[in-house]
Coordinates of C-alpha atoms in Angstrom, one line a residue:
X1401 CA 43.6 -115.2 -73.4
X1402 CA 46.7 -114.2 -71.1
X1403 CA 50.0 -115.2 -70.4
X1404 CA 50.3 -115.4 -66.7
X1405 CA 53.9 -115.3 -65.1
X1406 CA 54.1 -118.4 -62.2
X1407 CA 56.3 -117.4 -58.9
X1408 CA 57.1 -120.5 -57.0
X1409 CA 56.7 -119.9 -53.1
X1410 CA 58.1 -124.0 -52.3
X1411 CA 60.7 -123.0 -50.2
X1412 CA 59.3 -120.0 -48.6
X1413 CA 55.5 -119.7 -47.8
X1414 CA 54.9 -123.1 -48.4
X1415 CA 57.3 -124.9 -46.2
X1416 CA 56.4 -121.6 -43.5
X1417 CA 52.6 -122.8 -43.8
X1418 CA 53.3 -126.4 -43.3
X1419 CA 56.1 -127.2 -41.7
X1420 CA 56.7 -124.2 -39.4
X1421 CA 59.7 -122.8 -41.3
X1422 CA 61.9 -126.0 -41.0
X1423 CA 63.3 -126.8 -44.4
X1424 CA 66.6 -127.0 -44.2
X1425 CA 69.1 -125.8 -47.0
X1426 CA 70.1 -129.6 -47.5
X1427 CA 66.1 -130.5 -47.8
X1428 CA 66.1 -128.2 -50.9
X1429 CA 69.5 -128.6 -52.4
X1430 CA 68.9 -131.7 -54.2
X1431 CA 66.3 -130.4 -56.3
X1432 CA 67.1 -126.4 -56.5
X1433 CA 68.8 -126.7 -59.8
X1434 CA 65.6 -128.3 -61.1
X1435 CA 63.1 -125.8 -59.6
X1436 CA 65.5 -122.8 -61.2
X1437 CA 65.2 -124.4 -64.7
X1438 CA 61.4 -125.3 -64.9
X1439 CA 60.2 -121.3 -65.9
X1440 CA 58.9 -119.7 -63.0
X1441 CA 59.1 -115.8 -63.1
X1442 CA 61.0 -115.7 -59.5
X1443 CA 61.7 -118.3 -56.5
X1444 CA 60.4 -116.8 -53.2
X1445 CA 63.1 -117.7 -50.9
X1446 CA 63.4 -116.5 -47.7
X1447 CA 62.0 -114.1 -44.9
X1448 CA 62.9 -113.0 -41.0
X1449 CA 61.6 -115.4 -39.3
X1450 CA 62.4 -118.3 -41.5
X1451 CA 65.8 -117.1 -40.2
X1452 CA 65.0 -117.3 -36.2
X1453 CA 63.4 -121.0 -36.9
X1454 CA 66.6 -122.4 -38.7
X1455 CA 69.0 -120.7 -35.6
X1456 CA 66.8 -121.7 -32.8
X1457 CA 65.3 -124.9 -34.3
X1458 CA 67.6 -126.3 -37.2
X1459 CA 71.0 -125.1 -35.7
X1460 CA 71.7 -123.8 -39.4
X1461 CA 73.1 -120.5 -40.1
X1462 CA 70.7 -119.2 -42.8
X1463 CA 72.8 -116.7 -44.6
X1464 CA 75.4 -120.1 -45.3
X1465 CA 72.1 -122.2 -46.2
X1466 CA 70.9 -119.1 -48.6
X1467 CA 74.1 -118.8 -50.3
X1468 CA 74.1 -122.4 -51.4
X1469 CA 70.6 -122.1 -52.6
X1470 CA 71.2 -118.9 -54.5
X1471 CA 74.4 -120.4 -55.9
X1472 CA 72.3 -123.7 -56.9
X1473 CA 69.2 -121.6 -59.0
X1474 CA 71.5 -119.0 -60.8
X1475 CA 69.2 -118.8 -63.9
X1476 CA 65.9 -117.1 -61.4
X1477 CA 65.4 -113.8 -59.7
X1478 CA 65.1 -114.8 -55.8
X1479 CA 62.6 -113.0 -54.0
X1480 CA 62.5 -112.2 -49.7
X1481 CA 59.6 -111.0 -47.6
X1482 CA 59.6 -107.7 -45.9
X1483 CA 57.5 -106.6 -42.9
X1484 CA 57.8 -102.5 -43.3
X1485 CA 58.9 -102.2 -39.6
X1486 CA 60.1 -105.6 -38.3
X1487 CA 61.9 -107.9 -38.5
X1488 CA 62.2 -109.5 -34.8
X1489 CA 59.4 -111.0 -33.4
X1490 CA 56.0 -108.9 -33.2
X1491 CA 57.9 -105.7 -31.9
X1492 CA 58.9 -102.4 -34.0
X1493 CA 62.7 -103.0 -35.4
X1494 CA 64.5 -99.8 -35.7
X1495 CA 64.8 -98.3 -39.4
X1496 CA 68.4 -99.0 -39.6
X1497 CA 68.5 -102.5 -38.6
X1498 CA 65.2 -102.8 -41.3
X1499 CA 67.1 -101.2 -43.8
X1500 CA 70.9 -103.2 -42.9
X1501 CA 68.0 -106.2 -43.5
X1502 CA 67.1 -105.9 -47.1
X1503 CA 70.9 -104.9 -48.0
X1504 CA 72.6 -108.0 -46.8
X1505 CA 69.6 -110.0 -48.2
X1506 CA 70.8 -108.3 -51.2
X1507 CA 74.3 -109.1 -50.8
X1508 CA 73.8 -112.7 -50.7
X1509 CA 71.4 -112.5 -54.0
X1510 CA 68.8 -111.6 -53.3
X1511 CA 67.0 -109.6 -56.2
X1512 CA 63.4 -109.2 -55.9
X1513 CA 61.3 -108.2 -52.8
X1514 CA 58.0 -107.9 -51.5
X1515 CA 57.1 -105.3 -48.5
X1516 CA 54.3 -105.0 -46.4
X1517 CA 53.1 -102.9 -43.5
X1518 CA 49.7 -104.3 -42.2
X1519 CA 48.6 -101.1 -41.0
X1520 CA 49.9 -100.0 -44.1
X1521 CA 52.9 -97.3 -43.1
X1522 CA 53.7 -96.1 -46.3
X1523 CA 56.0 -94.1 -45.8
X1524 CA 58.4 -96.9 -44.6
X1525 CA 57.5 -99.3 -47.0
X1526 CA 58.4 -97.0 -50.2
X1527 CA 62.1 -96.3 -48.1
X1528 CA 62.4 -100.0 -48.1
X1529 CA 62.1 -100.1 -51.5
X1530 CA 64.3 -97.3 -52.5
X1531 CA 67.0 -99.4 -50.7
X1532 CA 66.5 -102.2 -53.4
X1533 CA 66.8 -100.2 -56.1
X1534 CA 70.5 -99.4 -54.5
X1535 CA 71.0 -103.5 -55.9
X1536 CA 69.0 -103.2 -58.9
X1537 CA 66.5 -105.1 -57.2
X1538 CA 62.1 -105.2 -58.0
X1539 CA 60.0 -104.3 -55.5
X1540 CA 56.4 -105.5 -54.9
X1541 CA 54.0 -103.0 -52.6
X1542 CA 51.8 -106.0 -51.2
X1543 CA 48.2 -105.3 -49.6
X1544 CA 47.7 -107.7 -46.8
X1545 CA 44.3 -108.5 -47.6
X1546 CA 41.6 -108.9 -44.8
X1547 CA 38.0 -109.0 -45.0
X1548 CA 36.1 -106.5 -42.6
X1549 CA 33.5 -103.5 -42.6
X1550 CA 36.7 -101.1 -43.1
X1551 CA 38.7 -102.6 -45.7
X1552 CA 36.5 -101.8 -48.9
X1553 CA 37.7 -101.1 -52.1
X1554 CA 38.1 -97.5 -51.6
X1555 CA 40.1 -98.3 -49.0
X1556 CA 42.7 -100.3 -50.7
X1557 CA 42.7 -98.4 -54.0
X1558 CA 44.1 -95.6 -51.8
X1559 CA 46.9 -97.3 -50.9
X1560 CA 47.8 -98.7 -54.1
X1561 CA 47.9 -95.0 -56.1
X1562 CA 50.3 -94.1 -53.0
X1563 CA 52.4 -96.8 -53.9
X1564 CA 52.5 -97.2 -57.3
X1565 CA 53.1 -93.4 -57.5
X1566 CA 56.6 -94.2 -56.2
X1567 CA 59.2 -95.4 -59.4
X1568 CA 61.2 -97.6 -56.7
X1569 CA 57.2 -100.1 -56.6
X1570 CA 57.4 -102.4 -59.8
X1571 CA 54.4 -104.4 -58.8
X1572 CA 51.3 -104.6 -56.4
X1573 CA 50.8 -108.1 -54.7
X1574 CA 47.4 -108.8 -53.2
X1575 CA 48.4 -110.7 -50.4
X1576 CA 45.4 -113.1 -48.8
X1577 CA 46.5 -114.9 -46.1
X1578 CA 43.1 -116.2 -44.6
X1579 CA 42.2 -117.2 -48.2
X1580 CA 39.1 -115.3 -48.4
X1581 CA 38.5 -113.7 -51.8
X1582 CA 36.5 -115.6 -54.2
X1583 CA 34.8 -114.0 -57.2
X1584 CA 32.5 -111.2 -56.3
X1585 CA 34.5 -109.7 -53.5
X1586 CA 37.6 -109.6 -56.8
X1587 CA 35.2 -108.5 -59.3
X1588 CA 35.3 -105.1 -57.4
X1589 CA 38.8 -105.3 -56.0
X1590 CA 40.8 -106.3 -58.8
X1591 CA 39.2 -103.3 -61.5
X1592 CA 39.2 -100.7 -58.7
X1593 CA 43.3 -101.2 -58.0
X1594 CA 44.0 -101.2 -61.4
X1595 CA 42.8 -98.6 -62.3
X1596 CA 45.3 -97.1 -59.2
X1597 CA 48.3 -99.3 -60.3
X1598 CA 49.8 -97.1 -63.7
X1599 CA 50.1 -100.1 -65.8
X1600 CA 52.4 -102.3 -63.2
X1601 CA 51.7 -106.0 -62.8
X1602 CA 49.1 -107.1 -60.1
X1603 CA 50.3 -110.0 -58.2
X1604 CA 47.8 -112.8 -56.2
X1605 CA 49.1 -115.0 -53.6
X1606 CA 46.1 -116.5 -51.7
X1607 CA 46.5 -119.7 -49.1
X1608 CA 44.4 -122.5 -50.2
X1609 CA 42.8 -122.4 -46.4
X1610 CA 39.0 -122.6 -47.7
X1611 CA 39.5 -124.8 -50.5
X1612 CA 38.8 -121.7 -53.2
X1613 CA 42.1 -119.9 -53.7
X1614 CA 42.3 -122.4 -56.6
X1615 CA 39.1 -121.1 -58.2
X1616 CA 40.2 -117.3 -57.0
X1617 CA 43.3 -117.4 -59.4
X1618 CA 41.8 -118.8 -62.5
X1619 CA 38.8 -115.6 -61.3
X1620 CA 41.7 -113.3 -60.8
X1621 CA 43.1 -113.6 -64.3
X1622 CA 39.9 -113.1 -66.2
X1623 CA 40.0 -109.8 -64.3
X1624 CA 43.9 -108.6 -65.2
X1625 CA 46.0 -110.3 -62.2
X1626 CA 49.3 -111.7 -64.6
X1627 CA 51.8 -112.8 -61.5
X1628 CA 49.9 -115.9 -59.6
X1629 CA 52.0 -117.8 -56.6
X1630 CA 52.1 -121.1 -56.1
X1631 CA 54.0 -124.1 -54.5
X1632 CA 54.6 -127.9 -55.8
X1633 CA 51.9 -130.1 -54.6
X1634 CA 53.2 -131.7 -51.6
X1635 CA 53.6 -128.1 -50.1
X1636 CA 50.6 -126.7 -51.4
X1637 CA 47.4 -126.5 -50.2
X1638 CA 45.7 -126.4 -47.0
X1639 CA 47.2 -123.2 -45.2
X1640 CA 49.6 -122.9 -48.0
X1641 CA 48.7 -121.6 -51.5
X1642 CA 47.5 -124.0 -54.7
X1643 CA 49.7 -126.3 -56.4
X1644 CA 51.8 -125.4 -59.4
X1645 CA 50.1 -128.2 -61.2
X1646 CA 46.9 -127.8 -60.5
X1647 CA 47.0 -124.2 -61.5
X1648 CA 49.2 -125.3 -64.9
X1649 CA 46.5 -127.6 -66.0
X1650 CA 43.6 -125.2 -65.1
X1651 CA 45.2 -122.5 -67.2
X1652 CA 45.5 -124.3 -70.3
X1653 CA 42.6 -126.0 -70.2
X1654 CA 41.1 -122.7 -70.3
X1655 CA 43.4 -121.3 -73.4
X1656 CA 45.8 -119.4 -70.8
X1657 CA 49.7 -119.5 -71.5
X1658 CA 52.5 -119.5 -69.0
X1659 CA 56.4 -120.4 -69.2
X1660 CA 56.8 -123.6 -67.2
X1661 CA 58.6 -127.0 -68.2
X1662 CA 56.2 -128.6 -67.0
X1663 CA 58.6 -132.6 -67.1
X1664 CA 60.1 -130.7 -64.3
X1665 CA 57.2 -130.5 -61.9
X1666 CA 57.5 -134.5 -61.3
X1667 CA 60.9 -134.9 -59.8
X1668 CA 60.7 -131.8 -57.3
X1669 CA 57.2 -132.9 -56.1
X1670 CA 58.4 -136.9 -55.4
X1671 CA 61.5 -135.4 -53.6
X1672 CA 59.7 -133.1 -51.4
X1673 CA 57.1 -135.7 -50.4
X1674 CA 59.6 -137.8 -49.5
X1675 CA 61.7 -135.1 -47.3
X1676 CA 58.2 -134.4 -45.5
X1677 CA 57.6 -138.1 -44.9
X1678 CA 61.4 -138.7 -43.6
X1679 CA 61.0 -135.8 -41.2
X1680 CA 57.4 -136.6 -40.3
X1681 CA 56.0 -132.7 -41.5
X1682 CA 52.8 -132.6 -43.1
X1683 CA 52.2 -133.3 -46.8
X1684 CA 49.5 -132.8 -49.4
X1685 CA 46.8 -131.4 -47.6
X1686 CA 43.1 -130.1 -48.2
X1687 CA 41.0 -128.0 -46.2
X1688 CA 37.1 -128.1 -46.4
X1689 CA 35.1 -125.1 -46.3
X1690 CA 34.6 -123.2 -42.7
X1691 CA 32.3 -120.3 -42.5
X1692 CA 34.1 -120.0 -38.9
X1693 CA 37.2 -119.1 -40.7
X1694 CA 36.2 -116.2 -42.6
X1695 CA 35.3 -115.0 -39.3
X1696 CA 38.4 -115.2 -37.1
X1697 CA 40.7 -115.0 -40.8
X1698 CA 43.2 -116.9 -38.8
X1699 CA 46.8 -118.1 -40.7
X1700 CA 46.2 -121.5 -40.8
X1701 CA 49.9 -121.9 -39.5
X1702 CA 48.9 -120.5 -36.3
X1703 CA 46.1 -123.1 -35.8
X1704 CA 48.9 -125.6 -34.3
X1705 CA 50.4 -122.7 -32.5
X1706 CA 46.8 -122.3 -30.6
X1707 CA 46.6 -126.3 -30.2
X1708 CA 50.0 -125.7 -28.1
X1709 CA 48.9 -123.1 -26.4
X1710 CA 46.1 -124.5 -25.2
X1711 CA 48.0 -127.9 -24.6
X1712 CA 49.9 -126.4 -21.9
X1713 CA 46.7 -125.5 -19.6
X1714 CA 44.9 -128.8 -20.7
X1715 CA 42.2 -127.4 -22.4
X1716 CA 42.2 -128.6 -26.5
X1717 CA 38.8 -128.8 -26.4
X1718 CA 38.4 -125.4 -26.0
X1719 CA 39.9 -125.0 -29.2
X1720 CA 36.7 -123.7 -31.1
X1721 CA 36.2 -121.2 -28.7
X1722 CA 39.7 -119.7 -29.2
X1723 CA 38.6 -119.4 -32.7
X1724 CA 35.1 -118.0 -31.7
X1725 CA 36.9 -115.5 -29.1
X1726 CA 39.5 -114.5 -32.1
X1727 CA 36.7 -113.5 -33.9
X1728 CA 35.6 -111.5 -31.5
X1729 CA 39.1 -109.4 -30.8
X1730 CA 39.8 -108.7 -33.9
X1731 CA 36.4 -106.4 -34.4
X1732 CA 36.8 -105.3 -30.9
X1733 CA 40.6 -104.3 -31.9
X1734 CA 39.6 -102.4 -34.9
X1735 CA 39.6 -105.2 -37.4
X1736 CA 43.9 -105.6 -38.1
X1737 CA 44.6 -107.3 -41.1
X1738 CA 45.2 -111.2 -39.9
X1739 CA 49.0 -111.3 -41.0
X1740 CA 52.0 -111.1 -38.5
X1741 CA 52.3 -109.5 -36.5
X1742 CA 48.4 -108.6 -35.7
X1743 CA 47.3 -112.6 -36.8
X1744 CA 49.6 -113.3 -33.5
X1745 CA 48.5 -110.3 -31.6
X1746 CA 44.9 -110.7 -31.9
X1747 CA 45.2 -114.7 -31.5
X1748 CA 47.5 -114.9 -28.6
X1749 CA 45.2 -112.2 -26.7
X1750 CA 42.2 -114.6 -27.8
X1751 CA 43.7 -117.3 -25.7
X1752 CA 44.8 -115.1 -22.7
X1753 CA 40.7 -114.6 -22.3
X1754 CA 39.7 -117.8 -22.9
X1755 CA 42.3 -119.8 -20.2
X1756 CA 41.8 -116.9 -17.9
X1757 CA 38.1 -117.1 -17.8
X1758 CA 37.9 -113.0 -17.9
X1759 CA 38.3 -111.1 -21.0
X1760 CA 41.0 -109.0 -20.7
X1761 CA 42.2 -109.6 -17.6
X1762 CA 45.8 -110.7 -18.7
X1763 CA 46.9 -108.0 -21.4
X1764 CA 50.1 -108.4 -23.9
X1765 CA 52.5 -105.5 -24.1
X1766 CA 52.0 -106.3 -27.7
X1767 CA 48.2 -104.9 -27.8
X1768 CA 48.8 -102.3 -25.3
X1769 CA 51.7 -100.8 -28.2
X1770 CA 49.0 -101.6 -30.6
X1771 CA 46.6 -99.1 -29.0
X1772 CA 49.3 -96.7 -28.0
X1773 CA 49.7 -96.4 -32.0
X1774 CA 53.3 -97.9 -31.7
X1775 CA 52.5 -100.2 -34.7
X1776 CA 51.0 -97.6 -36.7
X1777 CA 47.4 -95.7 -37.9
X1778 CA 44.9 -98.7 -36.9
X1779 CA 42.4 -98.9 -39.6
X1780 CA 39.5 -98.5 -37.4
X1781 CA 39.3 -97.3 -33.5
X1782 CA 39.4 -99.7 -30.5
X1783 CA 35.6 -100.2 -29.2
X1784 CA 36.0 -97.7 -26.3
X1785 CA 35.5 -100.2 -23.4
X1786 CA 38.2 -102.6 -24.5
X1787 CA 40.6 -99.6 -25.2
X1788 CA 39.8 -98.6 -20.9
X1789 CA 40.6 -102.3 -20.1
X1790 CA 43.9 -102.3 -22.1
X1791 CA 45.2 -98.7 -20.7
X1792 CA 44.2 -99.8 -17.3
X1793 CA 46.4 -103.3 -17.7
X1794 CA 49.1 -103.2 -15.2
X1795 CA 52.0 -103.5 -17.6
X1796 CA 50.2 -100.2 -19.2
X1797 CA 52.1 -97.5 -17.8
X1798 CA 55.5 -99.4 -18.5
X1799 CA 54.7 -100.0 -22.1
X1800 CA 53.6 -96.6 -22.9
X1801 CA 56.4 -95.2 -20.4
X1802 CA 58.6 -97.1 -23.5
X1803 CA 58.2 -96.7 -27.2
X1804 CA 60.2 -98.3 -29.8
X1805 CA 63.6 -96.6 -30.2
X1806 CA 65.0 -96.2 -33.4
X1807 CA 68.6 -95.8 -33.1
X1808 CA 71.2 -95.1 -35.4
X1809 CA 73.2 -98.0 -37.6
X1810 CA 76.8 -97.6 -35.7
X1811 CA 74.7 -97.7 -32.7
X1812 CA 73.5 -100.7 -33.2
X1813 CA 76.9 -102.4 -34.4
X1814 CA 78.1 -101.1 -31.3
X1815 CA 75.7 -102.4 -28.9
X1816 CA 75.5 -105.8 -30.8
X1817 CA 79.6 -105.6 -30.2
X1818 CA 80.2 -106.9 -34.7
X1819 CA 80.7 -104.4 -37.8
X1820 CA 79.5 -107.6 -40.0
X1821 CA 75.9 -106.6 -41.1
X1822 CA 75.5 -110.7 -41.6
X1823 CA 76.2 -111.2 -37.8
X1824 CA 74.9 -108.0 -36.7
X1825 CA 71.2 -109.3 -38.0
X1826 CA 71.8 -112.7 -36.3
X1827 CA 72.3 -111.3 -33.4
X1828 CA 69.8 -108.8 -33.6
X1829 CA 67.1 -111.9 -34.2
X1830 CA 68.1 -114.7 -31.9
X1831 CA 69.8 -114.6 -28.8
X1832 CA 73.3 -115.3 -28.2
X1833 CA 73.0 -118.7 -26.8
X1834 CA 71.2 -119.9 -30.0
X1835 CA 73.9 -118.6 -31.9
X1836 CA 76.4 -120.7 -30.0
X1837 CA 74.7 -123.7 -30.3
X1838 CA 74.0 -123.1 -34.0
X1839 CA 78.2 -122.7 -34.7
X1840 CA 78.2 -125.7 -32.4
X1841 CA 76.2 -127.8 -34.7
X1842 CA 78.9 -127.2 -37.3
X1843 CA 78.8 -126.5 -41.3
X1844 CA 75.3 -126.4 -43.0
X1845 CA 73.9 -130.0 -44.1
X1846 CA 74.1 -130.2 -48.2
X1847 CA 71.8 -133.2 -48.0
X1848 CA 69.2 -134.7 -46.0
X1849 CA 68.7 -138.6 -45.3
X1850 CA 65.4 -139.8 -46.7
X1851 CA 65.7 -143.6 -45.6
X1852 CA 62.2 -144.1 -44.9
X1853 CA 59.4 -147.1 -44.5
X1854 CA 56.7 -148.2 -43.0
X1855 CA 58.4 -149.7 -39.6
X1856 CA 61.1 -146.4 -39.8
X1857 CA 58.1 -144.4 -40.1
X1858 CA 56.3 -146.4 -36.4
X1859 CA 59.9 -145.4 -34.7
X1860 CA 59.5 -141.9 -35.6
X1861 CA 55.8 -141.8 -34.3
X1862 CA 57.3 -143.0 -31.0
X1863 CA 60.5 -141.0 -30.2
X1864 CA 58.1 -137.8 -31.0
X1865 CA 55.4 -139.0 -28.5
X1866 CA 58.2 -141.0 -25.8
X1867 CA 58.9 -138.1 -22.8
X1868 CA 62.0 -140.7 -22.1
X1869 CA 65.8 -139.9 -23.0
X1870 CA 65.8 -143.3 -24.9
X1871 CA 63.7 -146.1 -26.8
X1872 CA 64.3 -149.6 -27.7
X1873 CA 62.2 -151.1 -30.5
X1874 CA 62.4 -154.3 -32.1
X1875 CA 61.7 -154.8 -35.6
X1876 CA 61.6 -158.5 -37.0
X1877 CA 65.0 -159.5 -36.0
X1878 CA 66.2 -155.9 -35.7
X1879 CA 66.6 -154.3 -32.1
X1880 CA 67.5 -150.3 -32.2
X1881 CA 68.1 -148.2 -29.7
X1882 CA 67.1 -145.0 -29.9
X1883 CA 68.5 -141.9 -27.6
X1884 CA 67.3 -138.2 -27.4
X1885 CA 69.6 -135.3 -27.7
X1886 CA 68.9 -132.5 -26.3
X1887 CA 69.6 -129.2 -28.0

């Protein structure tokens, strides 16, 4: 029997896989204190683009929203994502700016990170972690896991002994985001990086996409796994990972120990069922099995994203052949792992060829870096008549004419016009006009209203589908009026 350490991923991957990175500070507050006494090993947090959502889409300024939550869960290491070489949309950020990232994420209290390169640029990802250690910080090397014909065991074994060769790597996180692995494919993994890993802690986070991530943990700690991720039930799930009590239950029933209070799992779960229901974001959700998925390894996240897409064009039933077409890019792209920015890349390219009606006929800068190597080694090489279509795009010449630029730290305080690292990343993710409207919007919220019923709940259905500025509804003897703001 083991004793298996539980990181909680509530307010980071699973509110990012169901409600599209929209939890505010004040959505969590109320129940923070709770979540930092209940056991878990470390609270994952917060991550880059969590930070563009809550400018552009919140009007919150995330570093004042982090600091209250940090203050609130004193007792728990909190833990941010890293992406080896960005950290503004699916472009290359300078070294500098990466590293000016993880230090003011360490400055507001931050204390435990996990980096990842999907095309796995080592060399970036161990300096990365060498600036934690400047804070005293742990470090997880993650492996963005991907099912494909290149990614064998072999394969990631060799990445682990390069990480875990580096002191400043405390643990290796196998990171699934399709939710792929079940128990044959990690009877092989797991033993094989192991045996690369000297002795330090293999982590699992795998989203619950397929419905067996749930059944992969419980596999994964028969094999050695000892850190497992998970999020309370209302945020679990689906495209997120399993639910902390699910998982609790499932390891004691099978003689498994962990360090959970588990009369705290109760109160967190009713108040973020009731945040989702007053802000109409999903809750509590399954998914059922879809061979189609291990195919296309799609986020599920970025489902909705193609649903808009395709929205836009009038074409939603062309959904499953977005999918189908995904599929088909990614082998034809060298099989990327299906994690930002390449889940994005690959997907996005997918729907250029399907609303076009001509396979690469419309190319993104994005996959013409990608094959100019901008991104990194690509596990495998483009099949040679995609890569002719690509260089021959016409916005070719302009991307190659224009790699990424890596310039110096005062450089970029000066161009960015602050010496406050804090500002200097705001400004760096988000354009200026956000910013002004976020300042605009005032202090961050400490609280969010959860009046909700059934009638409350029929208002909200409406003002999200109403295209007018205002809506009057009647209920019983009731009359509201209801008026958009834009902004």
């Amino acid at each position: 029997m083991a004793h298996i350490d539980i990181l909680d991923t509530t307010i980071r991957d699973g509110q990012q896989a169901l409600w599209g990175m929209r939890m505010t500070a004040g959505m969590a507050l109320p129940v923070a204190p709770i979540i930092d006494r209940t056991g878990y090993s470390t609270i994952d947090l917060t991550a880059s683009s969590l930070f563009e959502v809550l400018v552009r889409s919140c009007r919150e300024n995330p570093w004042d929203g982090m600091d209250l939550l940090v203050q609130a869960m004193p007792r728990t290491p909190k833990r941010a994502g890293m992406r080896s070489n960005a950290a503004v949309s699916f472009g290359v950020t300078p070294d500098a700016l990466m590293d000016a990232w993880m230090r003011q994420l360490a400055v507001h209290g931050c204390r435990s990170f996990w980096v990842y390169d999907v095309l796995f640029n080592i060399d970036k990802m161990l300096r990365l972690a060498k600036v934690s250690k400047e804070f005293g910080a742990t470090c997880a090397g993650a492996l963005m896991f991907t099912l494909s014909p290149v990614h064998t065991d072999e394969y990631y074994a060799d990445k682990v002994k390069k990480l875990a060769a580096s002191p400043d790597i405390d643990s290796i996180l196998i990171y699934d985001t399709a939710g792929v692995l079940e128990k044959e494919r990690l009877s092989t993994l797991v033993p094989a990086l192991i045996a690369e890993a000297r002795g330090k802690p293999i982590e699992l986070h795998a989203n619950n996409i397929l419905g067996q991530s749930g059944k992969a943990y419980l596999d994964a700690v028969d094999l050695g796994v000892t850190v497992l991720h998970t999020s309370t039930r209302p945020l679990a799930n689906g495209p997120a990972v399993p639910s902390v009590q699910m998982f609790a239950h499932n390891l004691e029933m099978l003689g498994h120990t962990h360090d959970l209070d588990l009369s705290l799992l109760p109160p967190v779960a009713d108040h973020f069922e009731k945040v989702g229901r007053a802000a109409g974001y999903l809750i509590n959700q399954n998914n059922e099995y879809d061979v189609l998925a291990i195919q296309h390894q799609i986020p599920g996240g970025m489902v909705g994203t193609f649903k808009a897409n395709l929205a836009q064009h009038d074409m939603q039933d062309r959904l499953p052949d977005v999918l189908r077409e995904t599929a088909v890019v990614r082998r034809e792209l060298g099989y990327p792992g299906m994690a930002t920015p390449f889940s994005q890349i690959v997907g996005i390219q997918a729907v250029l060829n399907i609303v076009s009606g001509k396979r690469y006929e419309i190319v993104t800068d994005e996959v013409i870096a990608y094959a100019a190597g901008f991104y990194g080694e690509m596990v495998a090489p483009i099949e040679p008549n995609v890569l002719d279509r690509i260089m021959s795009s016409p916005r070719a010449k302009d991307v190659l004419a224009n790699p990424p630029e890596n310039p110096s730290i005062e450089e970029l305080r000066k161009r960015h016009g602050t010496d406050n690292d804090d500002e200097l990343i705001l400004r760096a993710l988000v354009p200026e006009a956000d910013l002004e409207k976020m300042r605009a919007a005032g202090p961050v919220k400490k609280n969010f209203p959860l009046m909700s019923s059934p009638e409350l709940d029929q208002v909200q259905k409406l003002m999200r589908l109403a295209r007018t500025p205002s809506l009057q509804a009647t209920i019983g003897m009731m009359q509201l009026e209801l008026i958009r703001q834009e902004g």
